Short mmCIF file of C-alpha atoms in Angstrom, two decimals:
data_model
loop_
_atom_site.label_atom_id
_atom_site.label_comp_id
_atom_site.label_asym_id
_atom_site.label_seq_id
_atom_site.Cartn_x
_atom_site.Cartn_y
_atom_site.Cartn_z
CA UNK A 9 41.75 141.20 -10.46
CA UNK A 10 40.13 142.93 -7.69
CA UNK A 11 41.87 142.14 -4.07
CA UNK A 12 40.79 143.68 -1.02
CA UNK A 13 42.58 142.68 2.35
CA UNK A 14 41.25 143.34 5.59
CA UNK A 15 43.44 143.72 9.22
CA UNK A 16 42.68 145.09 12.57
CA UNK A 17 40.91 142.81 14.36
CA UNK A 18 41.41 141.32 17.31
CA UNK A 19 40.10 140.88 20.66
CA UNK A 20 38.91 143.57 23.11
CA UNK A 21 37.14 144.10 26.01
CA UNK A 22 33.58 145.71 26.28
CA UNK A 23 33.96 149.41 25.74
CA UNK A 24 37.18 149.28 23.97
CA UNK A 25 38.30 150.69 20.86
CA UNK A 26 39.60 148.70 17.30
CA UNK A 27 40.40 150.49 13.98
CA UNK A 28 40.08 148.32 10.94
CA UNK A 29 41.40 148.81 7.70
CA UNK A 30 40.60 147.89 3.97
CA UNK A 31 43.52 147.65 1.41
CA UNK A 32 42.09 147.33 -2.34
CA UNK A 33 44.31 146.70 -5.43
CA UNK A 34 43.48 145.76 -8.83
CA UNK A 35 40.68 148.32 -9.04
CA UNK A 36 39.87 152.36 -9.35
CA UNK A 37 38.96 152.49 -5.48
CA UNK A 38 38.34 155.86 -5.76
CA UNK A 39 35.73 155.15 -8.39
CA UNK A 40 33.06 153.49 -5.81
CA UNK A 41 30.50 153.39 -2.62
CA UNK A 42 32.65 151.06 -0.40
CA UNK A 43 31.41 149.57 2.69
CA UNK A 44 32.09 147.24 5.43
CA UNK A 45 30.40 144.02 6.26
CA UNK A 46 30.30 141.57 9.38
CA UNK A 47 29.05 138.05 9.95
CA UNK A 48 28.73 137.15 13.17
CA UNK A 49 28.17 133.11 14.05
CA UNK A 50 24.98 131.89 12.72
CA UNK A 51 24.06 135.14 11.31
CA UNK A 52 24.16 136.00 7.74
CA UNK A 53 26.59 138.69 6.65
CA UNK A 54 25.51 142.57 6.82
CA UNK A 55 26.55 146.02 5.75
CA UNK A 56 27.42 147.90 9.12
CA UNK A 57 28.15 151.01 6.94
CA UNK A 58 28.91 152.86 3.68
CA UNK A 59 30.73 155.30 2.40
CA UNK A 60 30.43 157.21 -1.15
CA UNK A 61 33.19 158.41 -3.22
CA UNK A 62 33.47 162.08 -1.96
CA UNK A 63 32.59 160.70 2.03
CA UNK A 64 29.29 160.60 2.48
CA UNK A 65 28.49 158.22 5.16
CA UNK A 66 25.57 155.89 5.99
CA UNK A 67 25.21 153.44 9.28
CA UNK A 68 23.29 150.93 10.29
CA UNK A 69 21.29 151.73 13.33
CA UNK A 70 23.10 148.93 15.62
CA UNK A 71 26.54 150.75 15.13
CA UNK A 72 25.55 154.41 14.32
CA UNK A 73 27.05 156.76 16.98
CA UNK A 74 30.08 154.39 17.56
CA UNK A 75 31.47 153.32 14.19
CA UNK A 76 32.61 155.98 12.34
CA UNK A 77 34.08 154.73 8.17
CA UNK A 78 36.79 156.80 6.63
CA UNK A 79 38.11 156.61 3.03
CA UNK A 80 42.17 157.73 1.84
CA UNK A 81 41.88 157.08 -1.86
CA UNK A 82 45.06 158.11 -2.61
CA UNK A 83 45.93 155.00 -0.38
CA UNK A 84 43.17 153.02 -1.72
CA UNK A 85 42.34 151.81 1.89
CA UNK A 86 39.20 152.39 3.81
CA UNK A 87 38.86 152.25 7.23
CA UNK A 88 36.50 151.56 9.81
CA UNK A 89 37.06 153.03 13.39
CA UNK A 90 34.70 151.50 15.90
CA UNK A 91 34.14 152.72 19.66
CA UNK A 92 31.97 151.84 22.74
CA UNK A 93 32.20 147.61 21.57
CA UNK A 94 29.73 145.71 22.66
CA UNK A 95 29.43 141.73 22.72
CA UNK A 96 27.10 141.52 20.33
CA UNK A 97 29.94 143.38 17.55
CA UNK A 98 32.00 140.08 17.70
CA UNK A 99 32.26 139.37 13.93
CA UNK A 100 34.28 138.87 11.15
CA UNK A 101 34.81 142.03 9.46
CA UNK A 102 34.94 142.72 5.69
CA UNK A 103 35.00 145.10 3.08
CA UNK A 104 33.71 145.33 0.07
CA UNK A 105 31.81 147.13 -2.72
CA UNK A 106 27.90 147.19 -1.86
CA UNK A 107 26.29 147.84 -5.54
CA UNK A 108 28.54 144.73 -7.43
CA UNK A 109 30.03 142.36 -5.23
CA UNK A 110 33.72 141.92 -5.58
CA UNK A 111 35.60 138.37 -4.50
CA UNK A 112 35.42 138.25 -0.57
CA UNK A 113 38.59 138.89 0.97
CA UNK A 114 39.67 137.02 3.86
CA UNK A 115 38.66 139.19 6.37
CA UNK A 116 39.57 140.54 10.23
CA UNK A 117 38.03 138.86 13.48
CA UNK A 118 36.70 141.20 15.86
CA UNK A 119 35.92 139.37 19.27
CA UNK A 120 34.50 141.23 22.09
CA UNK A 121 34.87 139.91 25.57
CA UNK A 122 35.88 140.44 29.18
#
């Protein structure tokens, strides 16, 4: 059974820095496009970006420039490395495979604030 557990959240101030990670199990990470996801209050739940097996990279146009998504998959963990935060990033923050959905993991509250 797929499992994928996301940390590095927490809250920053506008302009800061927060790198999030993805740690899957139970599956051939390597195999697949992975990409992280936010919902933010209200809102339904995005993709923010992608990233295909050999790292090839794809943003969406509210984060591209300041998120950048890295793979290890000899780690089987993704990660998502986001810069210049704005208000308007406070989410939670998930991972996840975008052409089959996998279970939802838990995933990592990003809050920013001053």
């Amino acid at each position: 059974q797929v499992q994928l557990v996301e940390s590095g959240g927490g809250l920053v101030q506008p302009g800061g820095s927060l790198r999030l990670s993805c740690a899957a199990s139970g599956t051939p990470f390597s195999s697949y496009v992975m990409g992280w996801y936010r919902q933010a209050p209200g809102k339904e739940r995005e993709l923010v970006a992608q990233i295909s097996r050999t790292g090839t990279t794809n943003y969406a146009d509210s984060v591209k420039g300041r998120f950048t998504i890295s793979r290890d998959n000899t780690k089987k963990t993704m990660y998502l490395q986001m810069n210049s935060l704005k208000p308007e990033d406070t989410a939670v923050y998930y991972c996840n495979r975008p052409s089959a959905i996998w279970a939802w993991g838990q995933g990592t509250q990003v809050t920013v604030s001053s």
